[in-house]
Short mmCIF file of C-alpha atoms (C1' of nucleotides) in Angstrom, two decimals:
data_model
loop_
_atom_site.label_atom_id
_atom_site.label_comp_id
_atom_site.label_asym_id
_atom_site.label_seq_id
_atom_site.Cartn_x
_atom_site.Cartn_y
_atom_site.Cartn_z
CA MET A 146 27.97 1.16 56.68
CA LYS A 147 29.25 -0.69 54.13
CA LEU A 148 27.91 -2.15 50.72
CA TYR A 149 28.33 -3.87 48.01
CA ASN A 150 27.94 -1.43 44.94
CA THR A 151 27.29 -3.42 41.89
CA LEU A 152 28.79 0.19 40.25
CA GLY A 153 32.58 0.13 40.70
CA ARG A 154 31.88 -4.24 41.74
CA GLN A 155 33.34 -3.64 45.33
CA ILE A 156 31.98 -3.39 48.98
CA GLN A 157 32.46 0.62 49.61
CA GLN A 158 31.37 2.71 52.50
CA PHE A 159 27.81 4.01 52.77
CA GLN A 160 27.28 7.49 52.88
CA PRO A 161 24.07 9.81 52.04
CA LEU A 162 23.53 12.04 49.86
CA LYS A 163 21.80 14.02 52.77
CA GLU A 164 23.08 13.58 56.03
CA GLY A 165 20.69 11.45 58.38
CA GLU A 166 18.54 10.62 55.28
CA VAL A 167 18.80 7.64 53.26
CA SER A 168 16.59 7.25 49.45
CA LEU A 169 15.65 4.25 48.42
CA TYR A 170 14.06 2.64 45.34
CA THR A 171 13.28 -0.46 44.56
CA CYS A 172 11.47 -1.87 41.43
CA GLY A 173 8.77 -4.05 42.90
CA PRO A 174 6.77 -6.69 41.10
CA THR A 175 4.61 -6.72 37.96
CA VAL A 176 0.69 -7.67 39.23
CA TYR A 177 -0.45 -10.18 36.34
CA ASP A 178 0.18 -13.20 38.34
CA TYR A 179 1.51 -14.25 41.82
CA ALA A 180 4.77 -13.56 43.37
CA HIS A 181 6.91 -16.55 43.88
CA ILE A 182 8.88 -17.25 46.60
CA GLY A 183 12.08 -16.51 44.67
CA ASN A 184 10.51 -12.69 44.25
CA TRP A 185 9.83 -12.55 48.08
CA ARG A 186 13.59 -13.09 48.39
CA SER A 187 14.40 -9.75 47.02
CA PHE A 188 11.92 -7.97 48.62
CA VAL A 189 12.38 -9.40 52.27
CA PHE A 190 16.45 -8.40 51.13
CA ASP A 191 14.66 -4.93 50.43
CA ASP A 192 13.19 -4.66 53.54
CA THR A 193 16.08 -5.89 55.67
CA LEU A 194 18.24 -3.25 54.19
CA ARG A 195 15.72 -0.44 54.67
CA ARG A 196 15.61 -1.81 58.41
CA VAL A 197 19.49 -2.70 59.13
CA LEU A 198 19.50 1.32 57.88
CA GLU A 199 16.68 2.81 60.34
CA SER A 200 18.77 0.91 62.90
CA GLU A 201 22.25 2.78 61.66
CA GLY A 202 19.84 5.59 62.60
CA TYR A 203 19.13 6.89 58.94
CA LYS A 204 16.21 8.12 58.22
CA VAL A 205 15.10 6.43 54.86
CA LYS A 206 12.94 7.64 52.12
CA HIS A 207 11.87 3.90 50.53
CA VAL A 208 10.00 3.97 47.48
CA MET A 209 8.54 0.54 45.26
CA ASN A 210 6.86 0.78 42.61
CA ILE A 211 4.57 -1.66 40.56
CA THR A 212 3.98 -2.43 37.19
CA ASP A 213 0.99 -2.52 36.03
CA VAL A 214 1.21 -1.35 32.00
CA GLY A 215 3.91 -2.46 30.11
CA HIS A 216 6.01 -4.91 31.02
CA LEU A 217 6.27 -6.85 27.60
CA THR A 218 6.51 -10.79 27.40
CA SER A 219 9.65 -10.62 25.20
CA ASP A 220 11.25 -7.99 23.48
CA ALA A 221 10.46 -9.80 20.18
CA ASP A 222 8.08 -9.00 18.03
CA GLU A 223 5.35 -11.67 19.18
CA GLY A 224 5.91 -9.74 22.85
CA ARG A 225 2.83 -9.05 24.56
CA ASP A 226 1.98 -6.93 27.79
CA LYS A 227 1.97 -9.48 31.04
CA LEU A 228 -0.97 -7.84 32.16
CA GLU A 229 -3.10 -8.15 28.73
CA ALA A 230 -1.67 -12.06 28.45
CA GLY A 231 -3.03 -12.03 31.89
CA ALA A 232 -6.51 -10.96 31.92
CA GLU A 233 -7.08 -12.31 28.20
CA SER A 234 -6.34 -15.61 30.05
CA ARG A 235 -8.52 -14.86 33.28
CA GLY A 236 -11.29 -13.14 31.10
CA SER A 237 -11.11 -10.49 33.14
CA SER A 238 -10.07 -6.91 32.48
CA VAL A 239 -6.52 -6.01 32.77
CA TRP A 240 -7.66 -2.80 35.54
CA ASP A 241 -8.98 -6.28 37.41
CA VAL A 242 -6.23 -7.93 37.23
CA ALA A 243 -4.17 -5.68 38.35
CA GLU A 244 -5.84 -5.04 41.16
CA HIS A 245 -6.46 -8.40 42.02
CA PHE A 246 -2.77 -9.25 42.24
CA ILE A 247 -1.82 -5.98 43.75
CA GLU A 248 -4.23 -6.53 46.16
CA ILE A 249 -2.55 -10.46 47.14
CA PHE A 250 1.08 -8.32 46.87
CA ILE A 251 0.07 -6.35 49.57
CA LYS A 252 -1.42 -9.01 51.59
CA ASP A 253 1.34 -11.34 51.52
CA SER A 254 4.16 -8.25 51.86
CA GLU A 255 1.92 -7.57 55.57
CA LYS A 256 2.35 -11.52 56.18
CA LEU A 257 5.99 -11.50 55.77
CA ASN A 258 6.42 -8.56 58.01
CA ILE A 259 7.36 -6.46 54.81
CA LEU A 260 7.20 -2.92 55.86
CA PRO A 261 5.16 -1.27 53.02
CA PRO A 262 7.31 1.74 51.42
CA ASN A 263 6.83 5.52 52.77
CA GLY A 264 8.78 7.84 50.67
CA TYR A 265 5.47 7.92 47.82
CA LYS A 266 2.43 7.81 50.64
CA GLU A 267 2.22 7.03 54.26
CA ASN A 268 -0.43 4.64 53.93
CA ARG A 269 -1.61 1.37 52.27
CA SER A 270 -1.22 2.58 48.52
CA ALA A 271 2.01 3.12 49.67
CA TYR A 272 3.07 1.53 46.08
CA ALA A 273 3.91 3.92 43.13
CA ARG A 274 1.72 2.80 40.27
CA ALA A 275 3.38 3.03 36.66
CA THR A 276 -0.44 4.10 35.41
CA ASP A 277 -0.48 6.65 37.87
CA PHE A 278 3.00 8.68 36.38
CA ILE A 279 1.35 8.65 32.56
CA ASP A 280 2.33 12.21 32.59
CA GLU A 281 5.91 11.84 33.98
CA GLN A 282 6.56 9.33 31.63
CA ILE A 283 5.11 10.64 28.64
CA GLY A 284 7.57 14.26 30.12
CA ILE A 285 10.85 12.32 29.93
CA VAL A 286 10.09 10.89 26.65
CA LYS A 287 9.38 14.38 25.30
CA ILE A 288 12.97 15.66 26.65
CA LEU A 289 15.04 12.52 24.87
CA LEU A 290 13.07 13.39 22.05
CA ASP A 291 14.00 16.97 22.46
CA LYS A 292 17.40 15.93 22.93
CA GLY A 293 18.14 14.16 20.28
CA PHE A 294 18.19 10.65 22.87
CA ALA A 295 14.61 9.28 21.09
CA TYR A 296 13.64 8.77 17.27
CA LYS A 297 10.31 8.02 16.47
CA THR A 298 8.88 5.51 14.28
CA ASP A 299 5.10 3.63 13.10
CA GLU A 300 5.26 1.63 16.21
CA ALA A 301 7.15 2.65 18.88
CA ILE A 302 9.39 5.85 20.35
CA TYR A 303 13.01 3.68 21.39
CA PHE A 304 15.54 5.12 22.92
CA GLU A 305 18.95 5.27 21.19
CA VAL A 306 21.68 3.49 22.97
CA SER A 307 24.58 4.74 21.34
CA LYS A 308 23.91 7.74 21.44
CA LEU A 309 24.72 7.44 25.77
CA ASP A 310 28.52 7.29 26.06
CA SER A 311 28.64 5.59 29.65
CA TYR A 312 25.85 3.48 28.05
CA GLY A 313 26.06 -0.14 30.11
CA LYS A 314 28.44 0.91 32.31
CA LEU A 315 26.87 -1.34 35.30
CA SER A 316 27.25 -4.42 33.38
CA GLY A 317 30.83 -3.82 32.47
CA GLN A 318 29.69 -5.35 29.02
CA LYS A 319 30.29 -3.93 25.87
CA LEU A 320 27.62 -2.70 23.51
CA GLU A 321 29.61 -4.14 20.69
CA ASP A 322 29.62 -7.29 22.30
CA LYS A 323 26.39 -7.54 23.48
CA GLU A 324 25.46 -7.42 19.48
CA VAL A 325 28.06 -9.85 18.37
CA GLY A 326 26.36 -12.19 20.98
CA ALA A 327 22.63 -11.45 20.18
CA ARG A 328 20.62 -14.94 19.64
CA GLU A 329 19.35 -15.82 16.90
CA ASP A 330 16.00 -16.90 17.61
CA VAL A 331 15.25 -13.08 19.13
CA VAL A 332 13.52 -11.26 16.32
CA THR A 333 14.16 -6.95 16.44
CA ASP A 334 11.64 -4.57 15.13
CA ALA A 335 13.23 -3.85 11.90
CA ASN A 336 13.06 -0.39 12.60
CA LYS A 337 15.14 -0.19 15.09
CA ARG A 338 18.57 1.82 14.12
CA HIS A 339 20.03 -0.78 16.96
CA PRO A 340 19.08 -3.99 18.55
CA GLN A 341 19.47 -2.83 22.16
CA ASP A 342 17.23 0.07 21.72
CA PHE A 343 14.83 0.17 23.74
CA ALA A 344 11.22 0.99 23.80
CA LEU A 345 10.20 4.24 25.55
CA TRP A 346 6.76 4.60 23.72
CA PHE A 347 4.80 2.31 22.49
CA PHE A 348 2.07 3.15 19.81
CA THR A 349 -1.73 0.73 19.58
CA VAL A 350 -0.65 -0.14 16.02
CA GLY A 351 -0.33 -3.49 14.93
CA ARG A 352 0.52 -6.05 17.26
CA PHE A 353 -0.34 -3.61 20.21
CA ALA A 354 -4.24 -2.41 18.43
CA GLY A 355 -6.45 -4.20 20.78
CA HIS A 356 -4.44 -2.93 24.13
CA GLU A 357 -6.93 -2.33 26.80
CA MET A 358 -4.60 0.21 28.88
CA LYS A 359 -4.01 3.23 26.50
CA TRP A 360 -3.14 6.81 26.87
CA HIS A 361 -2.68 9.94 24.80
CA SER A 362 0.71 11.45 24.21
CA PRO A 363 1.90 13.91 21.86
CA TRP A 364 3.14 11.71 19.40
CA GLY A 365 0.07 8.77 19.41
CA THR A 366 -2.51 6.80 21.67
CA GLY A 367 -0.30 3.86 22.82
CA PHE A 368 1.31 3.21 26.58
CA PRO A 369 4.62 3.23 28.56
CA GLY A 370 7.66 0.98 27.82
CA TRP A 371 9.20 -0.95 30.86
CA HIS A 372 11.53 0.85 32.00
CA LEU A 373 10.39 4.38 31.70
CA GLU A 374 8.02 4.23 35.03
CA CYS A 375 11.33 3.32 37.08
CA SER A 376 12.77 6.72 36.01
CA ALA A 377 9.85 8.58 36.21
CA ILE A 378 8.85 7.52 39.47
CA ILE A 379 12.34 7.86 41.18
CA HIS A 380 12.42 11.48 39.57
CA ALA A 381 8.78 12.60 40.66
CA THR A 382 8.81 10.87 44.33
CA LEU A 383 12.49 10.95 45.27
CA GLY A 384 14.26 13.20 42.89
CA ASP A 385 17.59 11.96 41.32
CA PRO A 386 19.91 11.27 42.40
CA ILE A 387 18.94 8.51 45.08
CA ASP A 388 21.52 6.92 47.30
CA ILE A 389 20.48 3.17 46.59
CA HIS A 390 18.51 1.73 44.08
CA THR A 391 17.81 -2.22 44.58
CA GLY A 392 16.47 -5.45 42.63
CA GLY A 393 17.75 -8.64 41.74
CA VAL A 394 20.73 -9.33 39.56
CA ASP A 395 18.71 -10.57 36.33
CA HIS A 396 18.31 -6.71 36.02
CA ILE A 397 21.76 -5.45 35.34
CA GLY A 398 22.44 -5.69 32.08
CA THR A 399 19.07 -4.36 30.95
CA HIS A 400 16.46 -2.83 32.84
CA HIS A 401 18.60 -0.84 35.19
CA ALA A 402 21.20 -0.34 32.53
CA ASN A 403 17.98 1.32 31.04
CA GLU A 404 16.61 3.35 33.51
CA MET A 405 20.34 4.40 34.09
CA ALA A 406 20.41 5.87 30.44
CA GLN A 407 16.98 7.74 30.94
CA THR A 408 17.30 9.41 33.27
CA GLU A 409 21.57 10.45 32.67
CA ALA A 410 20.16 11.25 29.13
CA ALA A 411 17.13 13.38 30.19
CA PHE A 412 18.20 15.08 33.35
CA GLY A 413 21.98 14.72 33.05
CA ASN A 414 21.96 13.33 36.60
CA LYS A 415 22.81 9.87 38.23
CA LEU A 416 20.47 7.76 39.24
CA ALA A 417 21.47 6.22 41.93
CA ASN A 418 24.92 6.48 44.10
CA PHE A 419 24.61 2.25 44.74
CA TRP A 420 23.69 -0.14 43.09
CA VAL A 421 22.43 -3.20 45.62
CA HIS A 422 21.75 -6.24 43.89
CA ASN A 423 20.36 -9.68 45.23
CA GLU A 424 20.78 -13.30 43.74
CA HIS A 425 18.45 -16.07 42.86
CA MET A 426 16.90 -18.59 44.98
CA LEU A 427 17.01 -21.69 42.80
CA VAL A 428 15.00 -24.91 42.88
CA ASP A 429 17.14 -28.16 42.39
CA GLY A 430 20.44 -25.79 41.25
CA LYS A 431 18.01 -23.99 38.41
CA LYS A 432 16.69 -20.73 38.92
CA MET A 433 12.88 -20.30 40.22
CA SER A 434 11.01 -18.63 37.26
CA LYS A 435 7.46 -18.69 35.99
CA SER A 436 8.71 -19.54 32.82
CA LEU A 437 10.54 -22.74 34.10
CA GLY A 438 7.69 -23.77 36.13
CA ASN A 439 9.93 -24.52 38.68
CA TYR A 440 8.25 -21.76 41.05
CA ILE A 441 6.56 -22.11 44.55
CA THR A 442 4.31 -19.54 46.34
CA LEU A 443 3.88 -18.07 49.61
CA GLU A 444 0.75 -19.60 49.47
CA GLU A 445 2.44 -23.30 49.73
CA VAL A 446 4.77 -22.79 51.90
CA LEU A 447 1.37 -21.23 54.01
CA LYS A 448 -0.48 -24.72 52.72
CA ARG A 449 2.22 -27.11 54.10
CA GLY A 450 2.23 -25.60 57.51
CA TYR A 451 5.04 -23.25 57.88
CA ALA A 452 5.00 -19.53 58.84
CA PRO A 453 6.21 -16.54 56.71
CA ALA A 454 8.76 -15.81 59.50
CA ASP A 455 9.96 -19.39 58.59
CA LEU A 456 10.44 -18.47 55.39
CA ARG A 457 11.90 -14.76 56.26
CA LEU A 458 14.42 -16.79 58.59
CA LEU A 459 14.67 -18.97 55.52
CA TYR A 460 16.40 -16.48 53.16
CA LEU A 461 18.72 -13.98 56.37
CA GLN A 462 20.05 -17.29 56.93
CA ALA A 463 21.86 -16.73 53.24
CA HIS A 464 23.79 -13.32 52.49
CA TYR A 465 21.92 -11.70 50.45
CA ARG A 466 24.59 -12.22 47.71
CA SER A 467 24.86 -15.84 47.38
CA GLN A 468 22.23 -18.02 45.49
CA MET A 469 20.53 -19.70 47.87
CA ASN A 470 19.18 -23.51 47.06
CA PHE A 471 15.44 -24.13 48.08
CA SER A 472 14.38 -27.08 49.79
CA TRP A 473 11.68 -28.13 51.99
CA GLU A 474 14.01 -29.34 53.97
CA ALA A 475 15.67 -26.41 54.30
CA LEU A 476 12.54 -24.41 55.43
CA THR A 477 11.85 -27.10 58.22
CA ALA A 478 15.37 -26.02 59.25
CA ALA A 479 14.68 -22.94 59.71
CA SER A 480 12.01 -23.37 61.49
CA VAL A 481 12.94 -25.12 63.69
CA ARG A 482 16.08 -22.68 64.31
CA LEU A 483 12.48 -19.75 64.67
CA LYS A 484 11.36 -21.89 67.27
CA GLY A 485 14.31 -21.68 69.07
CA TYR A 486 14.46 -17.88 69.11
CA ARG A 487 10.38 -17.81 70.31
CA ALA A 488 11.34 -20.28 73.18
CA PHE A 489 14.17 -17.50 74.08
CA ALA A 490 11.78 -14.32 73.76
CA ASP A 491 9.08 -16.18 75.75
CA LEU A 492 11.79 -16.01 78.63
CA ARG A 493 11.22 -12.62 79.27
CA PHE A 494 7.70 -13.81 80.73
CA GLN A 495 9.44 -15.90 83.23
CA PRO A 496 11.61 -15.65 86.40
CA GLY A 497 15.64 -15.22 84.94
CA GLY A 498 17.62 -17.08 88.26
CA GLU A 499 20.54 -16.21 90.13
CA SER A 500 22.59 -15.98 87.22
CA ALA A 501 20.41 -14.73 84.93
CA LEU A 502 21.46 -12.50 81.62
CA LYS A 503 22.12 -8.86 82.33
CA ASN A 504 22.08 -5.79 80.34
CA GLU A 505 26.03 -6.00 79.53
CA ALA A 506 25.44 -9.54 77.70
CA TYR A 507 22.52 -8.08 75.43
CA ILE A 508 24.42 -4.37 75.19
CA LYS A 509 27.57 -6.45 74.00
CA ILE A 510 25.80 -8.79 71.27
CA GLN A 511 23.57 -5.91 70.29
CA ASP A 512 27.05 -4.55 69.36
CA GLU A 513 28.24 -7.02 67.09
CA ILE A 514 24.99 -8.26 65.79
CA ASN A 515 24.84 -4.38 64.33
CA GLN A 516 28.58 -4.66 63.33
CA ALA A 517 27.66 -7.75 61.02
CA LEU A 518 25.10 -6.06 59.97
CA ALA A 519 26.66 -2.88 58.85
CA ASP A 520 29.23 -5.58 57.25
CA ASP A 521 27.17 -5.43 53.59
CA ILE A 522 24.25 -6.63 55.76
CA SER A 523 25.98 -10.19 56.78
CA THR A 524 21.86 -11.58 58.31
CA PRO A 525 24.17 -14.80 58.45
CA LYS A 526 26.59 -13.41 61.29
CA ALA A 527 24.10 -11.99 63.31
CA LEU A 528 21.90 -14.93 63.42
CA SER A 529 24.81 -16.82 64.20
CA LEU A 530 25.17 -14.14 67.18
CA LEU A 531 21.69 -14.13 68.10
CA ASP A 532 22.20 -18.15 68.37
CA ALA A 533 25.10 -17.66 70.81
CA LEU A 534 23.32 -15.44 73.12
CA ALA A 535 19.84 -17.65 73.37
CA GLU A 536 21.80 -20.68 73.79
CA GLN A 537 23.61 -18.78 76.96
CA ALA A 538 19.36 -17.74 78.02
CA GLN A 539 18.11 -20.62 77.61
CA ASP A 540 20.75 -21.73 79.77
CA LYS A 541 20.90 -19.12 82.77
CA GLY A 542 17.46 -17.44 82.38
CA SER A 543 17.69 -13.70 82.00
CA GLU A 544 16.46 -10.58 83.29
CA ARG A 545 13.11 -9.21 82.12
CA GLU A 546 13.89 -5.65 80.63
CA PRO A 547 16.82 -6.23 78.85
CA LEU A 548 15.65 -9.21 76.78
CA VAL A 549 12.45 -7.05 75.70
CA GLY A 550 14.52 -4.34 75.01
CA PHE A 551 17.10 -6.51 72.99
CA LEU A 552 14.21 -8.70 71.52
CA LYS A 553 12.41 -4.95 70.07
CA PHE A 554 16.07 -4.23 68.69
CA ILE A 555 15.65 -7.87 66.71
CA ASP A 556 12.67 -7.33 65.66
CA ASN A 557 13.35 -3.67 64.04
CA ALA A 558 16.56 -5.13 62.42
CA LEU A 559 15.24 -8.88 61.13
CA GLY A 560 11.52 -8.42 61.39
CA LEU A 561 10.93 -11.66 62.99
CA GLU A 562 8.42 -10.61 65.35
CA LEU A 563 9.43 -12.01 68.37
CA LEU A 564 7.84 -9.74 70.49
CA ALA A 565 4.50 -10.79 68.84
CA SER A 566 3.99 -13.71 71.32
CA GLU A 567 1.75 -13.32 74.35
CA ASP A 568 2.26 -14.68 78.22
CA ILE A 569 0.81 -18.08 79.56
CA ASN A 570 -2.96 -17.43 80.45
CA THR A 571 -3.33 -17.44 84.36
CA GLN A 572 -5.06 -21.07 84.45
CA GLN A 573 -1.87 -22.49 82.54
CA LYS A 574 0.10 -20.63 85.17
CA ARG A 575 -2.06 -22.00 87.92
CA LEU A 576 -1.61 -25.14 86.48
CA ILE A 577 2.43 -25.27 86.65
CA HIS A 578 2.28 -23.94 90.04
CA GLN A 579 0.00 -27.16 90.98
CA ARG A 580 2.55 -29.40 89.12
CA GLU A 581 5.14 -27.56 91.01
CA GLN A 582 3.45 -28.40 94.70
CA ALA A 583 2.87 -32.32 93.58
CA ARG A 584 6.30 -32.79 92.37
CA ALA A 585 7.09 -31.56 95.68
CA ILE A 586 5.10 -33.74 97.58
CA LYS A 587 6.96 -36.78 95.23
CA ASP A 588 2.84 -37.33 93.13
CA TRP A 589 4.63 -38.20 90.23
CA LYS A 590 1.45 -39.14 89.49
CA GLU A 591 -0.25 -36.05 89.87
CA SER A 592 2.91 -34.07 88.44
CA ASP A 593 2.53 -36.67 85.03
CA ALA A 594 -0.93 -36.20 84.37
CA LEU A 595 -0.64 -32.07 84.97
CA ARG A 596 2.71 -31.75 82.40
CA GLU A 597 0.18 -34.00 80.31
CA ALA A 598 -2.47 -31.46 80.64
CA LEU A 599 0.09 -28.42 79.77
CA ASN A 600 1.48 -30.25 76.79
CA LYS A 601 -2.36 -30.43 75.29
CA GLN A 602 -2.20 -26.95 75.36
CA GLY A 603 1.23 -26.76 73.42
CA LEU A 604 3.40 -26.11 76.03
CA ASP A 605 6.48 -27.82 76.99
CA ILE A 606 7.92 -27.62 80.76
CA ASN A 607 11.72 -27.74 80.78
CA ASP A 608 12.37 -28.52 84.55
CA THR A 609 15.61 -26.62 85.66
CA SER A 610 17.72 -25.74 88.42
CA ARG A 611 16.09 -22.55 88.39
CA GLY A 612 12.69 -24.47 87.92
CA PRO A 613 10.12 -24.79 85.45
CA VAL A 614 10.90 -23.04 82.34
CA TRP A 615 7.79 -23.25 79.88
CA SER A 616 7.88 -23.16 75.73
CA ARG A 617 5.81 -23.75 73.12
CA GLY A 618 5.82 -27.14 71.39
"C1'" G B 160 31.22 -15.80 21.43
"C1'" G B 161 30.52 -11.34 25.51
"C1'" C B 162 30.18 -10.23 31.03
"C1'" G B 163 29.08 -11.74 35.89
"C1'" C B 164 29.41 -15.25 40.06
"C1'" G B 165 30.17 -20.00 42.20
"C1'" U B 166 31.99 -25.07 43.81
"C1'" U B 167 32.70 -26.37 51.84
"C1'" G B 168 31.35 -31.84 55.93
"C1'" G B 169 23.92 -36.12 55.53
"C1'" C B 170 21.06 -31.78 54.02
"C1'" C B 171 20.84 -25.27 54.56
"C1'" G B 172 24.92 -22.72 54.85
"C1'" A B 173 29.09 -18.35 57.33
"C1'" G B 174 34.34 -17.31 56.78
"C1'" G B 175 37.98 -16.72 53.88
"C1'" A B 176 46.58 -17.28 54.66
"C1'" G B 177 48.18 -19.77 60.34
"C1'" U B 178 43.56 -20.79 65.90
"C1'" U B 179 36.17 -23.08 65.90
"C1'" A B 180 31.40 -20.65 61.65
"C1'" G B 181 26.59 -21.19 62.86
"C1'" G B 182 21.37 -23.99 62.61
"C1'" C B 183 19.15 -28.11 60.74
"C1'" A B 184 19.26 -34.25 60.78
"C1'" A B 185 21.47 -38.69 62.72
"C1'" A B 186 24.15 -41.00 66.88
"C1'" G B 187 25.87 -41.25 72.08
"C1'" G B 188 25.66 -38.93 76.98
"C1'" U B 189 24.67 -35.39 81.40
"C1'" C B 190 20.86 -33.23 84.03
"C1'" U B 191 16.24 -35.37 85.85
"C1'" G B 192 11.41 -38.90 89.98
"C1'" C B 193 10.86 -39.34 84.93
"C1'" A B 194 10.82 -37.14 80.07
"C1'" A B 195 8.86 -35.30 73.97
"C1'" A B 196 12.58 -30.03 76.62
"C1'" A B 197 17.50 -28.54 77.67
"C1'" C B 198 22.54 -28.74 77.39
"C1'" C B 199 27.51 -31.47 76.30
"C1'" U B 200 29.73 -34.68 72.77
"C1'" U B 201 30.75 -36.61 68.26
"C1'" U B 202 35.66 -39.51 63.13
"C1'" U B 203 38.01 -31.55 61.76
"C1'" A B 204 34.67 -30.09 55.07
"C1'" C B 205 36.67 -26.79 51.80
"C1'" A B 206 35.80 -29.40 43.39
"C1'" C B 207 40.44 -31.14 40.55
"C1'" G B 208 45.89 -29.57 38.42
"C1'" G B 209 49.68 -27.10 39.57
"C1'" G B 210 52.14 -22.35 41.88
"C1'" U B 211 53.63 -18.29 45.49
"C1'" G B 212 54.08 -18.54 50.86
"C1'" C B 213 57.62 -21.02 56.96
"C1'" G B 214 52.55 -21.97 56.11
"C1'" A B 215 46.40 -21.97 51.57
"C1'" A B 216 40.05 -24.28 51.98
"C1'" U B 217 41.41 -18.97 52.04
"C1'" C B 218 45.77 -15.89 46.90
"C1'" C B 219 47.83 -16.37 41.39
"C1'" C B 220 47.28 -19.68 36.98
"C1'" G B 221 45.11 -24.10 34.46
"C1'" U B 222 41.38 -27.81 34.21
"C1'" A B 223 36.00 -29.75 35.36
"C1'" C B 224 31.15 -28.69 36.94
"C1'" G B 225 27.24 -25.50 37.68
"C1'" C B 226 24.72 -21.32 37.86
"C1'" G B 227 22.96 -16.01 35.97
"C1'" C B 228 22.79 -12.34 32.39
"C1'" C B 229 23.47 -11.14 27.30
"C1'" U B 230 15.44 -12.55 25.70
"C1'" C B 231 10.59 -11.80 29.90
"C1'" C B 232 12.46 -12.12 35.13
"C1'" A B 233 13.68 -10.72 41.85
#
RNA sequence: GGCGCGUUGGCCGAGGAGUUAGGCAAAGGUCUGCAAAACCUUUUACACGGGUGCGAAUCCCGUACGCGCCUCCA
């Protein structure tokens, strides 16, 4: 299997640290608001990566965090904790806000058929919350202070980036260059030794005096900085180094750079061997983001009558490393395409013709799809292979068992849930049978009436040389 | 200013030196008793200017435009 590694900027042969096992970590959501479909593109990609790894035979241990504290709205002095800001605007406590949006996030994940993480806990609360790892985070701060990588001011404890030679290796950008280009309107803490130094721990003083979420630490009451949770959770759950760390491209320069720095400085370990980043979803050529207000939520997609799987297919049509432009037209196209796949899947309930597709055809395509997916998760290629096969099957019919096996493979790898549909009921089967009898005696009036009745139940009938084939309208 | 990515037919999008992506939409057609279904066909698209090749959408250089990161962000 080959994957593009941001660390090194090239496609590399994937080799896990432990034979047959993969540790995978994903930066999860900050639960202060609804996730938008750009966020979901990223999480669906993580899920697809995991599914492909599993289909390659690896046992995958997947951990995803949930940021429920410490994520500031900016690094500027007026930056506030997102959770705190969200709670204030909703008039409820931060804990309630977090709980509320965690619940929504999990529900939406289920709708999109995203497998829950399995590397921390094996249940619905399998997501690793930052607030459940406060001690671990404090532990890292302690090590970093002891080793001289961190320093304390009145407001916070900072990581001193200039103490770590490898800082910034992920983005390939030199520290000096960043400094020169720093924007003027970003106010930095006067006590920081370097503008790029980032907070490990904030004290509940000054602008954070009223912070609701706070914990005791050896240095004073406060709360952790955002980047720290990932290092702590990985260390506590999967153990560093891990095989693969994923996230959006926007994290390359700061969040991931800081995670790496913390782990390397504290534990002397690499954080991850592979860094896999997905590109953004755009709207009218611009990045979908909350600050621009051009974002679309899953809720809106569903409200407009699309299924979660339509969205999932839309994501899979583009390669994860290319920006993708969202439009309702494109989503409709995906929806129609998926309908074609469903019709293909429904062939398993129907008799195949004499030239019905046999096992060999499926084995061959399955092999090719596996190759496409193993080649840096080329889902678009995999889908076009699926199209070709579906068309053949539509034309010739299919033997049942090989089709079911193939659909199971597709569902496992792509999460499209093609096996979720059920057979039509006996009454509907009877209507189809009656229509055939009417057609045999050329009673077109009766046969058209029966077809009409079936249409009303959402079934299309296609009269083929091998008999009537139904599909869902 | 620095770092990185991109520009493909009406739309979405693969591919990436010689041969076809695919999906959606539109038009025509085939099958059919009919058909909304299915299937087939549809003027061969790769920003622009150079360069290197027998040959470039594909490699190199430049230009234009767009996007992302360097501030929170999937």
